Coordinates of C-alpha atoms in Angstrom, one line a residue:
M1190 CA -53.2 17.9 7.0
E1191 CA -56.2 16.0 7.9
K1192 CA -57.7 15.9 11.2
G1193 CA -58.9 12.9 13.0
E1194 CA -62.4 11.7 13.8
I1195 CA -64.7 10.8 16.5
K1196 CA -66.7 7.7 16.7
T1197 CA -69.0 6.4 19.1
S1198 CA -69.7 3.1 20.6
T1199 CA -72.4 3.0 17.9
D1200 CA -70.3 3.0 14.9
P1201 CA -69.4 -0.5 13.7
A1202 CA -65.5 0.6 13.2
I1203 CA -64.7 1.5 16.4
N1204 CA -62.7 -1.7 17.7
G1205 CA -59.9 -2.6 15.3
G1206 CA -58.5 -1.5 12.1
S1207 CA -58.2 -2.4 8.4
E1208 CA -55.3 -4.7 7.4
S1209 CA -53.6 -1.9 5.6
E1210 CA -53.4 0.0 9.0
K1211 CA -51.9 -3.1 10.7
D1212 CA -49.1 -3.5 8.1
L1213 CA -47.9 -0.5 9.5
L1214 CA -47.3 -1.5 12.6
K1215 CA -44.0 -2.6 11.8
K1216 CA -42.8 0.7 11.2
I1217 CA -43.7 2.1 14.6
Y1218 CA -41.1 0.1 16.2
Q1219 CA -37.9 1.4 14.6
S1220 CA -34.8 2.8 16.1
V1221 CA -34.2 6.7 16.6
K1222 CA -31.8 7.9 14.3
Q1223 CA -31.5 11.1 15.6
E1224 CA -30.8 12.9 19.1
T1225 CA -32.2 16.3 19.8
P1226 CA -30.4 17.7 22.9
I1227 CA -31.0 21.1 22.3
P1228 CA -35.1 21.6 21.9
I1229 CA -36.4 22.6 19.1
Q1230 CA -39.6 24.6 18.0
T1231 CA -42.4 22.4 16.8
E1232 CA -45.2 24.0 14.1
I1233 CA -48.5 24.3 15.9
I1234 CA -51.6 23.6 13.9
G1235 CA -54.7 24.8 15.6
T1236 CA -54.3 26.4 18.6
I1237 CA -52.4 25.2 21.9
P1238 CA -54.8 26.3 24.9
S1239 CA -53.3 29.5 26.6
W1240 CA -53.4 27.6 30.2
L1241 CA -51.7 24.8 29.0
K1242 CA -48.0 25.1 30.5
G1243 CA -45.5 22.5 31.6
N1244 CA -43.2 19.4 30.4
L1245 CA -44.6 16.1 29.1
L1246 CA -42.1 13.7 29.7
R1247 CA -42.2 10.2 27.7
N1248 CA -39.9 7.1 28.2
G1249 CA -39.8 4.2 26.0
P1250 CA -37.5 1.9 23.8
G1251 CA -35.8 4.0 21.2
Q1252 CA -32.6 1.6 19.9
F1253 CA -33.2 -2.0 18.9
E1254 CA -30.1 -2.5 17.0
V1255 CA -26.7 -2.4 18.1
G1256 CA -24.1 -2.9 15.5
E1257 CA -25.2 -6.0 13.3
E1258 CA -27.6 -7.6 16.7
S1259 CA -30.9 -6.8 17.3
V1260 CA -32.8 -7.4 20.7
D1261 CA -35.2 -9.8 20.7
H1262 CA -38.2 -8.5 22.9
L1263 CA -39.8 -4.8 22.5
F1264 CA -39.1 -4.8 25.9
D1265 CA -35.4 -4.7 26.0
G1266 CA -34.6 -1.6 23.5
L1267 CA -32.3 1.1 24.7
S1268 CA -34.2 3.8 26.5
F1269 CA -35.0 7.1 24.5
L1270 CA -36.4 9.9 26.8
H1271 CA -38.7 12.8 24.9
R1272 CA -39.7 16.0 26.6
F1273 CA -42.3 18.4 25.1
I1274 CA -41.9 21.8 26.8
I1275 CA -45.2 23.7 26.4
E1276 CA -45.9 27.3 27.2
G1277 CA -47.5 30.4 25.9
G1278 CA -49.2 28.4 22.9
E1279 CA -45.9 27.2 21.7
V1280 CA -44.6 23.5 22.0
K1281 CA -40.4 22.8 21.9
Y1282 CA -39.4 19.1 21.4
Q1283 CA -36.5 17.5 23.1
G1284 CA -34.9 13.9 22.7
R1285 CA -32.0 12.2 23.9
F1286 CA -31.0 8.4 24.7
L1287 CA -30.6 7.2 28.3
R1288 CA -26.7 7.4 28.9
S1289 CA -27.4 4.1 31.0
D1290 CA -24.6 1.9 31.9
I1291 CA -25.9 -0.5 29.5
Y1292 CA -26.3 2.1 26.7
E1293 CA -22.5 3.3 27.0
K1294 CA -21.1 -0.5 27.0
A1295 CA -22.9 -1.3 23.8
M1296 CA -22.1 1.7 22.3
K1297 CA -18.5 1.1 22.6
H1298 CA -18.6 -2.3 22.0
Q1299 CA -21.1 -2.4 19.1
R1300 CA -23.0 -5.4 20.5
L1301 CA -25.2 -6.3 23.0
V1302 CA -23.3 -7.2 26.1
F1303 CA -26.7 -7.4 28.4
S1304 CA -29.6 -10.1 29.0
G1305 CA -32.6 -8.5 29.2
F1306 CA -36.8 -9.0 29.5
G1307 CA -36.9 -11.2 26.6
T1308 CA -33.2 -11.0 25.2
P1309 CA -30.5 -13.3 25.9
A1310 CA -26.7 -12.2 26.3
R1311 CA -25.1 -13.1 23.5
H1312 CA -21.5 -11.7 24.8
P1313 CA -20.1 -11.7 28.4
D1314 CA -19.6 -8.1 29.7
P1315 CA -16.4 -7.2 28.2
C1316 CA -15.8 -5.2 31.5
K1317 CA -15.6 -8.4 33.4
T1318 CA -12.6 -10.4 33.9
L1319 CA -13.3 -14.6 34.5
F1320 CA -12.9 -14.3 38.2
Q1321 CA -15.6 -11.5 38.6
R1322 CA -18.0 -13.4 35.9
I1323 CA -17.7 -16.7 38.4
F1324 CA -18.0 -14.4 41.4
S1325 CA -21.1 -12.8 40.2
I1326 CA -23.0 -16.3 40.4
F1327 CA -23.3 -15.5 44.4
E1328 CA -24.9 -11.8 43.5
M1329 CA -28.2 -10.5 41.7
E1330 CA -27.3 -8.4 39.0
F1331 CA -29.8 -5.8 37.5
P1332 CA -29.6 -3.9 34.2
D1333 CA -30.2 -0.2 34.1
N1334 CA -31.9 0.2 31.2
C1335 CA -34.6 2.3 32.9
N1336 CA -37.1 2.5 29.3
V1337 CA -40.6 2.3 30.7
N1338 CA -41.6 5.2 33.1
W1339 CA -40.8 8.9 34.8
M1340 CA -41.2 9.4 38.5
K1341 CA -40.9 13.3 40.2
L1342 CA -40.2 13.1 43.7
G1343 CA -40.0 16.5 45.3
D1344 CA -37.9 18.6 42.6
E1345 CA -36.6 15.2 41.7
F1346 CA -36.8 13.5 38.4
Y1347 CA -36.2 9.3 37.8
A1348 CA -36.0 7.2 34.5
L1349 CA -37.9 3.7 35.8
T1350 CA -37.7 0.2 34.6
E1351 CA -39.0 -2.9 36.9
T1352 CA -35.6 -3.5 38.5
P1353 CA -34.4 -1.6 41.6
L1354 CA -32.2 0.6 39.6
L1355 CA -33.5 4.4 39.0
K1356 CA -31.8 7.1 36.7
K1357 CA -31.9 10.5 38.2
I1358 CA -32.4 12.7 35.5
D1359 CA -31.5 16.5 34.7
V1360 CA -34.9 17.2 33.4
D1361 CA -33.5 20.3 31.3
K1362 CA -30.3 18.4 29.7
L1363 CA -32.3 14.8 29.7
D1364 CA -28.4 14.0 31.4
V1365 CA -28.2 11.3 33.7
L1366 CA -26.9 12.6 37.3
D1367 CA -26.7 9.8 39.3
T1368 CA -28.0 6.1 39.8
V1369 CA -30.1 5.1 42.9
D1370 CA -30.6 1.4 44.0
I1371 CA -33.3 0.9 46.2
E1372 CA -32.5 -2.6 46.8
K1373 CA -29.7 -1.1 49.1
L1374 CA -32.6 1.3 50.5
V1375 CA -35.4 -1.3 51.1
G1376 CA -34.3 -4.6 50.3
V1377 CA -36.3 -5.3 47.2
H1378 CA -35.0 -6.8 43.8
T1379 CA -37.7 -5.6 41.8
A1380 CA -39.9 -2.3 41.8
T1381 CA -42.6 -1.3 39.6
A1382 CA -42.3 1.5 37.2
H1383 CA -46.0 2.5 38.4
P1384 CA -45.4 4.4 41.3
H1385 CA -48.6 5.9 43.3
C1386 CA -48.6 9.4 44.6
G1387 CA -51.2 10.2 47.4
R1388 CA -52.6 13.4 48.0
D1389 CA -50.1 14.4 51.1
G1390 CA -47.4 13.9 49.0
T1391 CA -46.8 10.3 50.2
T1392 CA -45.0 8.1 47.3
Y1393 CA -45.8 4.3 47.3
N1394 CA -44.5 1.5 45.1
L1395 CA -44.3 -2.1 45.3
G1396 CA -41.2 -4.3 45.0
T1397 CA -40.2 -8.3 45.5
T1398 CA -37.7 -9.5 47.5
F1399 CA -36.3 -12.8 46.3
S1400 CA -35.6 -15.5 49.3
M1401 CA -36.6 -18.8 50.1
R1402 CA -39.6 -17.4 50.8
C1403 CA -40.3 -14.6 48.9
K1404 CA -42.3 -11.6 49.6
Y1405 CA -44.1 -8.5 48.2
C1406 CA -43.2 -5.3 49.7
V1407 CA -44.9 -2.0 49.9
I1408 CA -42.6 0.8 49.9
Q1409 CA -43.3 4.2 50.9
V1410 CA -41.6 7.6 50.9
P1411 CA -42.4 10.1 52.7
P1412 CA -43.3 13.4 51.2
I1413 CA -40.8 15.7 50.3
S1414 CA -39.6 18.7 52.8
K1415 CA -36.6 20.8 52.7
K1416 CA -34.9 18.1 55.0
N1417 CA -35.1 15.2 52.8
A1418 CA -35.0 17.0 49.5
G1419 CA -32.1 17.2 46.9
E1420 CA -29.6 14.3 47.2
N1421 CA -31.4 12.6 50.0
A1422 CA -35.1 12.8 48.5
M1423 CA -34.9 9.1 48.7
S1424 CA -33.5 8.3 51.9
G1425 CA -36.6 8.3 53.6
A1426 CA -37.7 5.4 51.8
S1427 CA -39.1 2.4 54.5
I1428 CA -41.2 -0.6 54.1
L1429 CA -44.7 -0.2 55.1
S1430 CA -46.0 -3.6 54.7
S1431 CA -44.9 -7.2 53.5
I1432 CA -47.1 -10.3 52.2
P1433 CA -45.3 -13.8 51.9
A1434 CA -45.6 -14.8 48.5
S1435 CA -48.1 -17.7 48.0
S1436 CA -45.7 -20.1 46.4
Y1437 CA -41.9 -20.6 46.2
N1438 CA -41.9 -18.8 42.8
P1439 CA -43.3 -15.1 43.2
T1440 CA -45.7 -13.6 40.5
Y1441 CA -44.8 -11.0 37.7
Y1442 CA -46.8 -8.0 38.0
H1443 CA -46.5 -4.6 36.5
S1444 CA -48.4 -2.1 38.7
F1445 CA -50.8 -2.2 41.2
G1446 CA -53.9 -0.3 42.5
I1447 CA -54.3 2.5 45.1
S1448 CA -57.6 3.8 47.0
E1449 CA -58.4 6.4 49.6
N1450 CA -57.4 4.0 52.6
Y1451 CA -55.9 0.8 50.5
I1452 CA -53.2 -0.7 48.6
I1453 CA -54.2 -3.3 46.0
F1454 CA -51.8 -5.9 45.0
V1455 CA -52.7 -8.5 42.5
E1456 CA -50.9 -11.8 42.6
Q1457 CA -51.6 -13.1 39.1
P1458 CA -50.9 -16.8 38.0
L1459 CA -47.6 -15.7 35.9
H1460 CA -44.6 -16.9 38.2
I1461 CA -41.0 -16.4 38.2
N1462 CA -39.2 -19.5 38.4
L1463 CA -36.3 -18.6 40.9
F1464 CA -34.4 -21.8 39.9
K1465 CA -34.1 -20.8 36.4
V1466 CA -33.6 -17.4 36.8
M1467 CA -30.2 -18.6 38.7
L1468 CA -29.6 -21.5 36.4
F1469 CA -29.9 -19.3 33.4
S1470 CA -28.7 -15.6 34.2
K1471 CA -25.7 -16.9 36.5
L1472 CA -24.5 -20.3 35.6
L1473 CA -25.7 -20.6 31.6
G1474 CA -26.1 -17.1 31.1
T1475 CA -28.2 -17.9 27.7
R1476 CA -31.7 -17.3 28.4
P1477 CA -33.6 -14.0 29.4
M1478 CA -36.2 -13.6 31.6
T1479 CA -39.1 -14.5 29.9
E1480 CA -38.3 -18.1 29.4
C1481 CA -38.1 -18.1 33.2
M1482 CA -41.7 -17.0 33.3
E1483 CA -44.6 -19.7 33.8
Y1484 CA -48.3 -19.4 33.4
H1485 CA -50.5 -21.3 35.2
P1486 CA -54.3 -21.1 33.5
D1487 CA -55.4 -23.3 36.1
S1488 CA -54.4 -21.3 39.4
K1489 CA -56.5 -18.5 41.0
V1490 CA -55.6 -14.7 41.1
R1491 CA -55.6 -13.2 44.5
F1492 CA -56.1 -10.0 45.3
H1493 CA -54.6 -8.5 48.7
L1494 CA -55.7 -5.3 50.4
I1495 CA -53.0 -3.5 52.5
R1496 CA -54.4 -0.5 54.6
R1497 CA -52.3 2.7 53.7
D1498 CA -52.4 4.2 57.3
D1499 CA -50.3 1.3 59.2
G1500 CA -49.7 -1.3 56.6
T1501 CA -52.2 -4.1 58.1
V1502 CA -52.6 -6.8 55.8
I1503 CA -56.5 -7.7 55.2
S1504 CA -56.9 -11.4 56.0
T1505 CA -59.6 -11.8 53.7
H1506 CA -58.7 -14.5 51.1
Y1507 CA -59.9 -12.7 47.4
T1508 CA -59.9 -15.0 44.6
A1509 CA -60.8 -14.8 41.0
D1510 CA -60.2 -16.8 37.9
A1511 CA -56.9 -16.8 36.0
F1512 CA -56.1 -13.6 34.2
F1513 CA -52.8 -11.6 33.2
C1514 CA -52.8 -7.6 33.4
F1515 CA -50.2 -5.3 33.1
H1516 CA -51.8 -2.0 34.1
H1517 CA -54.8 -1.2 36.8
C1518 CA -56.7 1.6 35.9
N1519 CA -58.3 2.9 38.9
A1520 CA -59.6 1.7 42.4
Y1521 CA -61.9 3.0 45.3
E1522 CA -64.2 2.6 48.0
T1523 CA -68.1 2.6 47.4
D1524 CA -69.8 5.8 49.9
D1525 CA -70.8 3.0 52.4
G1526 CA -67.5 1.6 52.7
K1527 CA -68.5 -1.9 52.1
D1528 CA -66.8 -2.4 48.8
V1529 CA -63.3 -2.0 47.3
V1530 CA -63.8 -1.3 43.2
V1531 CA -60.7 -2.4 41.1
D1532 CA -60.8 -1.9 37.6
M1533 CA -58.1 -3.4 35.3
C1534 CA -57.1 -3.8 31.5
C1535 CA -56.9 -7.8 31.4
F1536 CA -55.9 -10.5 29.2
E1537 CA -57.1 -13.7 29.1
D1538 CA -53.4 -15.0 29.5
D1539 CA -49.8 -14.2 29.1
D1540 CA -49.7 -14.3 25.4
V1541 CA -49.2 -10.8 24.6
L1542 CA -45.5 -11.0 26.2
K1543 CA -44.9 -13.7 23.6
R1544 CA -46.3 -11.7 21.0
S1545 CA -43.8 -8.8 21.6
T1546 CA -41.0 -10.2 20.5
M1547 CA -39.1 -8.1 17.6
D1548 CA -39.4 -11.0 15.2
N1549 CA -43.2 -10.9 15.5
I1550 CA -43.4 -6.9 15.2
R1551 CA -41.5 -6.6 12.4
K1552 CA -44.0 -9.4 10.6
G1553 CA -46.5 -6.8 11.8
N1554 CA -47.9 -9.3 13.9
L1555 CA -48.0 -7.4 17.4
H1556 CA -52.2 -7.3 18.1
V1557 CA -53.3 -6.3 21.5
E1558 CA -56.9 -5.9 20.8
D1559 CA -57.9 -9.0 23.7
C1560 CA -57.2 -6.7 26.5
V1561 CA -60.5 -5.7 28.0
V1562 CA -61.4 -3.5 31.0
R1563 CA -63.1 -5.7 34.1
R1564 CA -64.1 -4.5 37.4
Y1565 CA -63.7 -6.8 40.3
V1566 CA -65.4 -5.6 43.5
L1567 CA -63.9 -6.8 46.7
P1568 CA -66.9 -6.9 49.5
L1569 CA -65.0 -6.0 52.8
G1570 CA -66.3 -7.6 56.1
A1571 CA -67.9 -10.3 54.5
E1572 CA -66.5 -13.4 55.8
T1573 CA -69.8 -14.3 58.2
K1574 CA -72.2 -14.2 55.2
E1575 CA -74.0 -17.5 54.0
G1576 CA -72.0 -18.9 51.0
G1577 CA -73.5 -18.8 47.5
D1578 CA -74.8 -15.0 48.1
N1579 CA -73.5 -12.3 46.3
L1580 CA -71.7 -10.5 48.9
V1581 CA -71.5 -7.3 46.4
T1582 CA -73.8 -4.5 47.7
M1583 CA -72.5 -1.8 45.3
V1584 CA -75.5 -0.5 43.3
D1585 CA -75.5 -0.9 39.4
S1586 CA -72.8 -3.2 39.3
E1587 CA -72.8 -7.1 37.4
A1588 CA -69.8 -7.6 39.5
T1589 CA -70.3 -10.6 41.8
A1590 CA -68.5 -12.1 44.4
T1591 CA -69.2 -15.4 46.6
L1592 CA -68.4 -17.1 49.8
S1593 CA -66.5 -20.0 49.2
P1594 CA -66.4 -23.3 51.4
D1595 CA -62.5 -22.7 52.1
G1596 CA -63.6 -19.4 53.5
S1597 CA -62.2 -17.4 50.6
I1598 CA -64.1 -15.0 48.4
H1599 CA -64.3 -15.6 44.5
C1600 CA -64.8 -12.5 42.6
I1601 CA -66.1 -12.3 39.0
P1602 CA -66.1 -9.3 37.0
E1603 CA -67.8 -7.4 34.9
Q1604 CA -66.8 -5.8 31.3
L1605 CA -67.2 -2.0 31.5
C1606 CA -67.0 -1.6 27.8
D1607 CA -67.3 -3.5 24.4
V1608 CA -63.7 -2.1 23.0
S1609 CA -60.2 -3.4 23.8
L1610 CA -58.4 -0.8 25.8
E1611 CA -54.8 -0.4 27.0
L1612 CA -52.3 2.0 28.9
P1613 CA -55.2 3.5 30.7
Q1614 CA -55.5 6.8 32.3
V1615 CA -57.8 8.9 34.2
N1616 CA -57.8 12.1 36.0
Y1617 CA -55.0 11.4 38.3
A1618 CA -54.7 14.7 40.2
D1619 CA -58.3 14.5 41.3
F1620 CA -60.0 11.0 40.9
N1621 CA -57.1 8.6 41.5
G1622 CA -58.5 6.4 44.3
R1623 CA -61.6 7.7 43.7
D1624 CA -65.1 7.3 42.2
Y1625 CA -64.6 8.4 39.1
Q1626 CA -66.5 8.2 35.6
Y1627 CA -63.8 8.6 32.8
L1628 CA -61.2 6.5 31.7
Y1629 CA -58.8 7.1 28.8
G1630 CA -56.6 4.6 26.7
T1631 CA -55.5 3.5 23.5
G1632 CA -57.3 0.7 21.4
G1633 CA -57.8 -0.9 17.9
N1634 CA -54.3 -1.8 17.5
M1635 CA -52.9 1.2 18.8
Q1636 CA -54.5 2.8 16.1
K1637 CA -57.2 5.0 18.4
I1638 CA -57.7 6.8 21.5
H1639 CA -60.6 5.6 23.4
K1640 CA -62.7 7.7 26.2
V1641 CA -64.8 5.3 27.9
N1642 CA -67.7 6.5 30.8
V1643 CA -68.1 3.8 33.2
K1644 CA -71.2 4.7 34.4
T1645 CA -73.0 5.2 31.2
R1646 CA -70.5 2.4 29.2
R1647 CA -70.7 4.9 26.3
V1648 CA -67.3 5.3 24.4
E1649 CA -66.1 7.8 22.0
T1650 CA -63.1 7.2 19.8
W1651 CA -60.5 9.4 18.2
S1652 CA -58.5 8.4 15.3
S1653 CA -56.6 9.5 12.0
P1654 CA -55.7 7.4 9.0
G1655 CA -51.9 6.1 9.4
C1656 CA -51.9 7.7 12.9
F1657 CA -50.6 5.6 15.8
P1658 CA -51.4 7.2 18.9
S1659 CA -49.3 6.8 22.4
E1660 CA -50.5 6.4 26.1
P1661 CA -53.2 9.3 26.4
M1662 CA -52.1 11.6 29.2
F1663 CA -55.0 13.8 31.0
V1664 CA -54.0 17.6 32.0
P1665 CA -56.9 19.2 33.8
A1666 CA -57.9 22.4 33.5
P1667 CA -57.4 25.0 35.8
T1668 CA -61.1 25.8 35.8
K1669 CA -61.8 22.1 37.0
N1670 CA -65.4 22.5 36.0
A1671 CA -65.7 18.6 36.0
E1672 CA -63.6 15.5 36.1
D1673 CA -63.2 15.5 32.0
D1674 CA -62.2 19.4 32.0
G1675 CA -58.9 19.3 30.3
V1676 CA -57.0 18.3 27.6
I1677 CA -55.5 14.6 26.5
L1678 CA -52.0 14.7 25.0
S1679 CA -50.7 12.1 23.2
C1680 CA -47.5 11.7 21.1
V1681 CA -48.2 10.1 17.6
T1682 CA -46.2 8.5 15.1
N1683 CA -47.7 9.4 11.8
L1684 CA -47.4 6.9 8.8
A1685 CA -49.9 8.0 6.7
D1686 CA -47.0 8.2 4.4
D1687 CA -43.4 8.8 4.5
K1688 CA -43.2 12.1 4.5
Q1689 CA -45.6 12.3 7.6
P1690 CA -43.9 13.7 10.7
P1691 CA -44.9 12.9 14.1
F1692 CA -47.0 15.3 16.5
L1693 CA -47.9 16.0 19.6
L1694 CA -51.5 15.7 19.7
V1695 CA -54.1 17.7 21.5
L1696 CA -57.7 16.8 22.1
D1697 CA -60.1 18.2 24.1
A1698 CA -61.1 15.6 27.0
R1699 CA -64.8 16.2 27.4
T1700 CA -65.6 15.5 23.5
L1701 CA -62.1 14.0 22.1
T1702 CA -62.6 16.6 19.3
E1703 CA -58.7 17.4 18.0
I1704 CA -57.5 21.1 19.4
A1705 CA -54.1 21.0 18.1
R1706 CA -51.0 19.3 16.5
A1707 CA -47.5 20.1 17.7
V1708 CA -45.7 19.1 14.6
I1709 CA -42.3 17.7 15.0
P1710 CA -39.5 18.4 11.6
L1711 CA -38.0 15.3 12.2
P1712 CA -38.4 11.5 10.7
I1713 CA -38.5 9.7 14.1
S1714 CA -40.9 7.5 16.0
L1715 CA -42.7 8.8 19.0
F1716 CA -43.3 5.2 20.4
G1717 CA -43.0 5.3 24.0
I1718 CA -44.3 3.4 27.1
H1719 CA -45.2 5.9 29.7
G1720 CA -44.7 9.6 30.6
I1721 CA -45.7 12.5 33.0
F1722 CA -47.0 15.6 32.9
V1723 CA -45.4 18.1 35.3

């Protein structure tokens, strides 16, 4: 099996791929045909580091067709859970569909009975009477297709999506143990699938409460102890802080940032039209969430800073020109405490959501090369400075911020590298929320893994013909001699030819040199969105 190659930022072919490779995109998003409830052994090519021990848990859409019908949007595929068990230089693989209520009903009736992110409900829920459907107009209903990420809370594991419903999972069997509705705990109607864990063990998340005046809520769950472990792990959840939405229609967001002292929330100009949500989902029952979203390119982005210690919202009004973002990379405060640095993967607009339809994907037209890494620098305590002056004091940064006549601070970013990059990862355990040097992500239309030195702007890239890697997961070595001392794990769908099986890729995080592959003897796509290593 051919190993991947390494390129640096001086190579002309570092960003993007050939047309023949792009034609393979349509084959990545195939429904999983076979579950693997009992872990199976993989074939190891190379050598797995002896110190690498744990579970790589992945989550993502795994079934796009039900009966003769298909979901319309990538984000609506039924959740499939992947598990890689790594120990003693060996790797076992396990995979199952998440047994959500939506999955069970869809399998029973062999049709789509749910409305999703970009898929309309083609049939009413056959389990509901006409009276129940009419009465549900006055209730908020949320799908439980938790197909985005995993969360570990104490000894518990949860599958996550962007609704308030979490699925508690038996990680050894990949079975559903329970459903947790955080709306009942803290009153939010959405929550991100990207919670953050502080070094003291506190877990943070961000959610939106829909009302006549919507608000964004910072959710915190205290460190898990013997008192609140087990069935009560989520019982300590509370609202640390809330921010009134800037308009009647709240913003859509997928993630948020965190530094040592602040939560960073970005209110971007992609809004959820609540009138349309009620009209479409409750009365007409025909249109998906994407048709309730409206992008306003002439509106400003607003950055909010919330203190982690007491929930105080910093009053400074930070703005930027319009952009759309799925993923924050990292955030930190400068040593002198004068600036907050926010690194994000940014698109010019929300067109990527429209490109993610299954019809477009099946034509091989899902392209994400227009996502770039930007750095915004938010100056602290600068409201009294003169207008027009650059308020950013950070050394070696091209990002600027100026005081506007209305008292707001307008931020202009710098671009951290010349390649497209999405699904960003850092050395989370040691450098999340701190000044850092190395950023990893996928690029080249999901055909490459990039490593970016954010200090020098140098880019290194791994790629292999016909291979499509997923989100790169950094696992630190026990020696921790350097920020990049560790390995990168990535699930790779191998489309070099019809007989090439998928594999778990292991790279030296320092050089992106390929160390090993754990080859799965099954013809499945390892496409997933996010995951964790535990």
